[in-house]
PDB file of C-alpha atoms in Angstrom:
ATOM      1  CA  MET K  23      90.324 150.359  98.517  1.00  0.00           C
ATOM      2  CA  GLY K  24      91.440 153.819  98.992  1.00  0.00           C
ATOM      3  CA  LEU K  25      94.818 153.640  97.075  1.00  0.00           C
ATOM      4  CA  SER K  26      96.393 156.788  94.732  1.00  0.00           C
ATOM      5  CA  GLN K  27      98.194 156.558  92.163  1.00  0.00           C
ATOM      6  CA  LYS K  28     101.423 156.102  93.214  1.00  0.00           C
ATOM      7  CA  GLY K  29     100.099 153.697  95.795  1.00  0.00           C
ATOM      8  CA  LEU K  30      98.885 151.174  93.644  1.00  0.00           C
ATOM      9  CA  ALA K  31     101.778 151.478  90.660  1.00  0.00           C
ATOM     10  CA  ASP K  32     104.242 150.655  94.199  1.00  0.00           C
ATOM     11  CA  ALA K  33     101.730 147.933  94.603  1.00  0.00           C
ATOM     12  CA  SER K  34     102.203 147.101  91.358  1.00  0.00           C
ATOM     13  CA  GLY K  35     105.253 147.584  90.498  1.00  0.00           C
ATOM     14  CA  VAL K  36     103.637 149.818  87.673  1.00  0.00           C
ATOM     15  CA  SER K  37     104.981 152.335  86.608  1.00  0.00           C
ATOM     16  CA  LEU K  38     103.349 156.292  88.316  1.00  0.00           C
ATOM     17  CA  ARG K  39     103.204 157.197  84.066  1.00  0.00           C
ATOM     18  CA  MET K  40     101.634 153.891  82.614  1.00  0.00           C
ATOM     19  CA  VAL K  41      98.357 153.746  85.665  1.00  0.00           C
ATOM     20  CA  GLY K  42      98.117 157.543  85.212  1.00  0.00           C
ATOM     21  CA  GLY K  43      97.908 156.340  81.082  1.00  0.00           C
ATOM     22  CA  ILE K  44      95.487 153.686  81.491  1.00  0.00           C
ATOM     23  CA  GLU K  45      93.343 155.590  84.062  1.00  0.00           C
ATOM     24  CA  ASN K  46      93.326 158.701  81.524  1.00  0.00           C
ATOM     25  CA  GLY K  47      92.143 155.885  78.667  1.00  0.00           C
ATOM     26  CA  ALA K  48      95.898 157.444  76.977  1.00  0.00           C
ATOM     27  CA  THR K  49      97.550 154.033  76.449  1.00  0.00           C
ATOM     28  CA  SER K  50      97.782 151.009  75.019  1.00  0.00           C
ATOM     29  CA  VAL K  51      98.506 148.262  77.580  1.00  0.00           C
ATOM     30  CA  SER K  52      99.503 144.688  77.893  1.00  0.00           C
ATOM     31  CA  THR K  53      97.907 141.760  79.504  1.00  0.00           C
ATOM     32  CA  ALA K  54     100.898 141.353  81.985  1.00  0.00           C
ATOM     33  CA  THR K  55     100.815 145.012  83.462  1.00  0.00           C
ATOM     34  CA  LEU K  56      96.558 144.371  83.432  1.00  0.00           C
ATOM     35  CA  ASP K  57      97.338 141.545  85.501  1.00  0.00           C
ATOM     36  CA  ARG K  58      99.886 143.022  87.702  1.00  0.00           C
ATOM     37  CA  ILE K  59      97.448 145.517  88.076  1.00  0.00           C
ATOM     38  CA  GLY K  60      94.489 142.997  89.085  1.00  0.00           C
ATOM     39  CA  ILE K  61      96.763 141.322  91.101  1.00  0.00           C
ATOM     40  CA  ALA K  62      97.438 144.474  93.251  1.00  0.00           C
ATOM     41  CA  LEU K  63      93.886 145.592  93.678  1.00  0.00           C
ATOM     42  CA  HIS K  64      93.045 141.730  94.141  1.00  0.00           C
ATOM     43  CA  ALA K  65      90.328 141.923  91.322  1.00  0.00           C
ATOM     44  CA  THR K  66      90.877 139.166  87.706  1.00  0.00           C
ATOM     45  CA  LEU K  67      91.750 140.719  84.516  1.00  0.00           C
ATOM     46  CA  ALA K  68      88.079 139.929  83.405  1.00  0.00           C
ATOM     47  CA  GLU K  69      87.377 141.835  85.885  1.00  0.00           C
ATOM     48  CA  LEU K  70      89.537 145.258  84.856  1.00  0.00           C
ATOM     49  CA  VAL K  71      88.709 144.866  81.064  1.00  0.00           C
ATOM     50  CA  SER K  72      84.541 144.194  81.970  1.00  0.00           C
ATOM     51  CA  ASP K  73      81.829 145.720  81.866  1.00  0.00           C
ATOM     52  CA  PRO K  74      80.377 146.608  85.521  1.00  0.00           C
ATOM     53  CA  VAL K  75      77.447 146.007  84.854  1.00  0.00           C
ATOM     54  CA  ILE K  76      77.716 142.217  82.987  1.00  0.00           C
ATOM     55  CA  GLN K  77      76.931 139.898  84.728  1.00  0.00           C
ATOM     56  CA  ARG K  78      80.721 137.779  86.404  1.00  0.00           C
ATOM     57  CA  SER K  79      80.123 134.791  83.790  1.00  0.00           C
ATOM     58  CA  ALA K  80      79.136 136.379  80.563  1.00  0.00           C
ATOM     59  CA  GLN K  81      81.119 136.536  76.913  1.00  0.00           C
ATOM     60  CA  ILE K  82      83.677 139.608  77.036  1.00  0.00           C
ATOM     61  CA  ASP K  83      84.416 139.521  73.948  1.00  0.00           C
ATOM     62  CA  ARG K  84      87.619 142.324  74.357  1.00  0.00           C
ATOM     63  CA  VAL K  85      90.474 143.002  72.426  1.00  0.00           C
ATOM     64  CA  GLY K  86      93.682 142.595  75.424  1.00  0.00           C
ATOM     65  CA  TRP K  87      96.135 142.761  72.491  1.00  0.00           C
ATOM     66  CA  ARG K  88      97.404 143.515  69.155  1.00  0.00           C
ATOM     67  CA  GLY K  89     100.354 142.756  66.890  1.00  0.00           C
ATOM     68  CA  GLU K  90     101.705 144.576  64.926  1.00  0.00           C
ATOM     69  CA  LYS K  91     101.218 142.371  61.583  1.00  0.00           C
ATOM     70  CA  GLY K  92      97.641 141.922  62.449  1.00  0.00           C
ATOM     71  CA  GLY K  93      97.378 139.358  65.471  1.00  0.00           C
ATOM     72  CA  GLU K  94      94.914 139.641  67.974  1.00  0.00           C
ATOM     73  CA  GLY K  95      94.115 138.001  71.410  1.00  0.00           C
ATOM     74  CA  VAL K  96      90.693 138.388  71.892  1.00  0.00           C
ATOM     75  CA  LEU K  97      89.030 137.362  75.664  1.00  0.00           C
ATOM     76  CA  ARG K  98      85.757 135.920  74.793  1.00  0.00           C
ATOM     77  CA  ARG K  99      84.572 134.939  77.889  1.00  0.00           C
ATOM     78  CA  SER K 100      84.949 134.803  81.746  1.00  0.00           C
ATOM     79  CA  ILE K 101      82.991 132.186  83.864  1.00  0.00           C
ATOM     80  CA  ASP K 102      83.240 133.192  87.794  1.00  0.00           C
ATOM     81  CA  THR K 103      84.501 129.198  89.214  1.00  0.00           C
ATOM     82  CA  ARG K 104      86.427 128.945  92.807  1.00  0.00           C
ATOM     83  CA  ARG K 105      89.349 131.692  91.376  1.00  0.00           C
ATOM     84  CA  GLU K 106      88.521 132.746  87.755  1.00  0.00           C
ATOM     85  CA  VAL K 107      88.880 131.057  83.934  1.00  0.00           C
ATOM     86  CA  GLU K 108      89.288 132.599  81.080  1.00  0.00           C
ATOM     87  CA  LEU K 109      89.507 132.217  76.857  1.00  0.00           C
ATOM     88  CA  TRP K 110      91.143 134.386  74.671  1.00  0.00           C
ATOM     89  CA  GLU K 111      90.815 133.402  71.226  1.00  0.00           C
ATOM     90  CA  TRP K 112      93.487 134.265  69.724  1.00  0.00           C
ATOM     91  CA  ARG K 113      95.355 134.149  65.998  1.00  0.00           C
ATOM     92  CA  LEU K 114      99.122 135.272  65.477  1.00  0.00           C
ATOM     93  CA  GLU K 115     100.229 136.717  62.258  1.00  0.00           C
ATOM     94  CA  SER K 116     103.803 135.333  61.115  1.00  0.00           C
ATOM     95  CA  GLY K 117     106.723 136.356  62.194  1.00  0.00           C
ATOM     96  CA  GLU K 118     104.633 137.208  65.070  1.00  0.00           C
ATOM     97  CA  ARG K 119     105.123 136.897  69.406  1.00  0.00           C
ATOM     98  CA  TYR K 120     103.681 138.127  72.419  1.00  0.00           C
ATOM     99  CA  GLN K 121     105.880 138.087  75.214  1.00  0.00           C
ATOM    100  CA  ALA K 122     103.931 136.531  78.913  1.00  0.00           C
ATOM    101  CA  ALA K 123     104.831 137.026  81.770  1.00  0.00           C
ATOM    102  CA  ALA K 124     105.913 135.443  84.898  1.00  0.00           C
ATOM    103  CA  ASP K 125     102.112 134.365  86.651  1.00  0.00           C
ATOM    104  CA  PRO K 126     101.949 133.746  90.038  1.00  0.00           C
ATOM    105  CA  VAL K 127     102.979 130.017  91.445  1.00  0.00           C
ATOM    106  CA  GLY K 128      99.168 127.376  90.396  1.00  0.00           C
ATOM    107  CA  TRP K 129      98.214 129.628  87.780  1.00  0.00           C
ATOM    108  CA  HIS K 130      98.481 127.783  84.337  1.00  0.00           C
ATOM    109  CA  VAL K 131      97.509 127.876  80.601  1.00  0.00           C
ATOM    110  CA  MET K 132      95.771 125.549  78.416  1.00  0.00           C
ATOM    111  CA  ILE K 133      96.349 125.618  74.671  1.00  0.00           C
ATOM    112  CA  PHE K 134      94.295 124.261  72.550  1.00  0.00           C
ATOM    113  CA  VAL K 135      95.741 125.092  68.586  1.00  0.00           C
ATOM    114  CA  VAL K 136      93.233 125.015  65.963  1.00  0.00           C
ATOM    115  CA  GLU K 137      95.165 126.695  62.324  1.00  0.00           C
ATOM    116  CA  GLY K 138      99.371 126.551  62.015  1.00  0.00           C
ATOM    117  CA  LEU K 139     101.570 126.036  64.388  1.00  0.00           C
ATOM    118  CA  LEU K 140     101.930 127.478  67.443  1.00  0.00           C
ATOM    119  CA  THR K 141     105.762 127.548  69.486  1.00  0.00           C
ATOM    120  CA  ILE K 142     105.630 127.924  72.478  1.00  0.00           C
ATOM    121  CA  GLU K 143     108.710 129.292  74.228  1.00  0.00           C
ATOM    122  CA  LEU K 144     108.564 128.303  78.308  1.00  0.00           C
ATOM    123  CA  GLU K 145     111.881 128.819  80.053  1.00  0.00           C
ATOM    124  CA  THR K 146     112.218 125.261  80.034  1.00  0.00           C
ATOM    125  CA  GLY K 147     112.682 124.563  76.810  1.00  0.00           C
ATOM    126  CA  ALA K 148     110.727 125.552  73.695  1.00  0.00           C
ATOM    127  CA  VAL K 149     107.459 123.939  72.600  1.00  0.00           C
ATOM    128  CA  ASN K 150     105.952 123.128  68.938  1.00  0.00           C
ATOM    129  CA  ILE K 151     101.952 122.509  68.830  1.00  0.00           C
ATOM    130  CA  SER K 152     100.181 121.608  66.316  1.00  0.00           C
ATOM    131  CA  ALA K 153      96.175 121.541  65.602  1.00  0.00           C
ATOM    132  CA  ALA K 154      96.226 119.821  69.226  1.00  0.00           C
ATOM    133  CA  SER K 155      96.651 121.119  72.886  1.00  0.00           C
ATOM    134  CA  HIS K 156      99.349 121.408  75.306  1.00  0.00           C
ATOM    135  CA  VAL K 157      99.030 122.430  79.542  1.00  0.00           C
ATOM    136  CA  PHE K 158     101.709 124.457  80.849  1.00  0.00           C
ATOM    137  CA  ASP K 159     102.338 126.023  84.309  1.00  0.00           C
ATOM    138  CA  SER K 160     102.151 129.775  83.652  1.00  0.00           C
ATOM    139  CA  ALA K 161     103.844 130.376  86.542  1.00  0.00           C
ATOM    140  CA  GLN K 162     106.742 131.258  84.750  1.00  0.00           C
ATOM    141  CA  THR K 163     107.773 134.102  81.835  1.00  0.00           C
ATOM    142  CA  HIS K 164     106.460 132.126  78.085  1.00  0.00           C
ATOM    143  CA  ALA K 165     105.875 133.351  74.530  1.00  0.00           C
ATOM    144  CA  PHE K 166     103.658 133.384  72.124  1.00  0.00           C
ATOM    145  CA  ILE K 167     105.484 132.660  68.191  1.00  0.00           C
ATOM    146  CA  ASN K 168     104.229 132.219  64.747  1.00  0.00           C
ATOM    147  CA  ALA K 169     107.732 131.507  62.999  1.00  0.00           C
ATOM    148  CA  GLN K 170     105.995 130.015  60.327  1.00  0.00           C
ATOM    149  CA  GLU K 171     104.068 131.704  57.172  1.00  0.00           C
ATOM    150  CA  GLY K 172     100.777 131.976  57.162  1.00  0.00           C
ATOM    151  CA  ALA K 173      98.403 133.056  60.298  1.00  0.00           C
ATOM    152  CA  VAL K 174      98.371 130.224  63.483  1.00  0.00           C
ATOM    153  CA  ARG K 175      95.473 130.370  65.536  1.00  0.00           C
ATOM    154  CA  PHE K 176      94.989 129.069  68.995  1.00  0.00           C
ATOM    155  CA  PHE K 177      92.419 129.368  71.929  1.00  0.00           C
ATOM    156  CA  ARG K 178      94.100 130.128  75.505  1.00  0.00           C
ATOM    157  CA  CYS K 179      92.597 129.570  78.353  1.00  0.00           C
ATOM    158  CA  THR K 180      93.889 130.883  81.578  1.00  0.00           C
ATOM    159  CA  VAL K 181      93.071 128.926  85.412  1.00  0.00           C
ATOM    160  CA  TRP K 182      93.301 130.291  89.347  1.00  0.00           C
TER     161      TRP K 182
END
């Protein structure tokens, strides 16, 4: 593609400093920032974080987010489809929140809660999910929140 750091920063809306920090491995970056860079590069999040020698439909097992209290979001698998489906396993400790940017139009998120009570804060209102599943249009800002005592564990499947 031949983009300079400045070109990538301009195309993705990510600061030049952040792009440089990512390239040097000196910056911790959110999945939302990686998504914006991926869109500018016409690459999926899995393509950005995966080992390029591993086949595209593969087990990834890479941490993409770490909470202040020990929670984490781990990209478990990525499977080639018409576009792609990503399967993430998440754990939010009590009081943790993961804030996500809006995805492009046409993207959706499927949530499968296996332990605890997950609150999903959407532009249209909050949804509480306990040991169940939920699908929402992720072309809006959204946050995953654990407002209860104890951990909440859930799987997030991003589809586009």
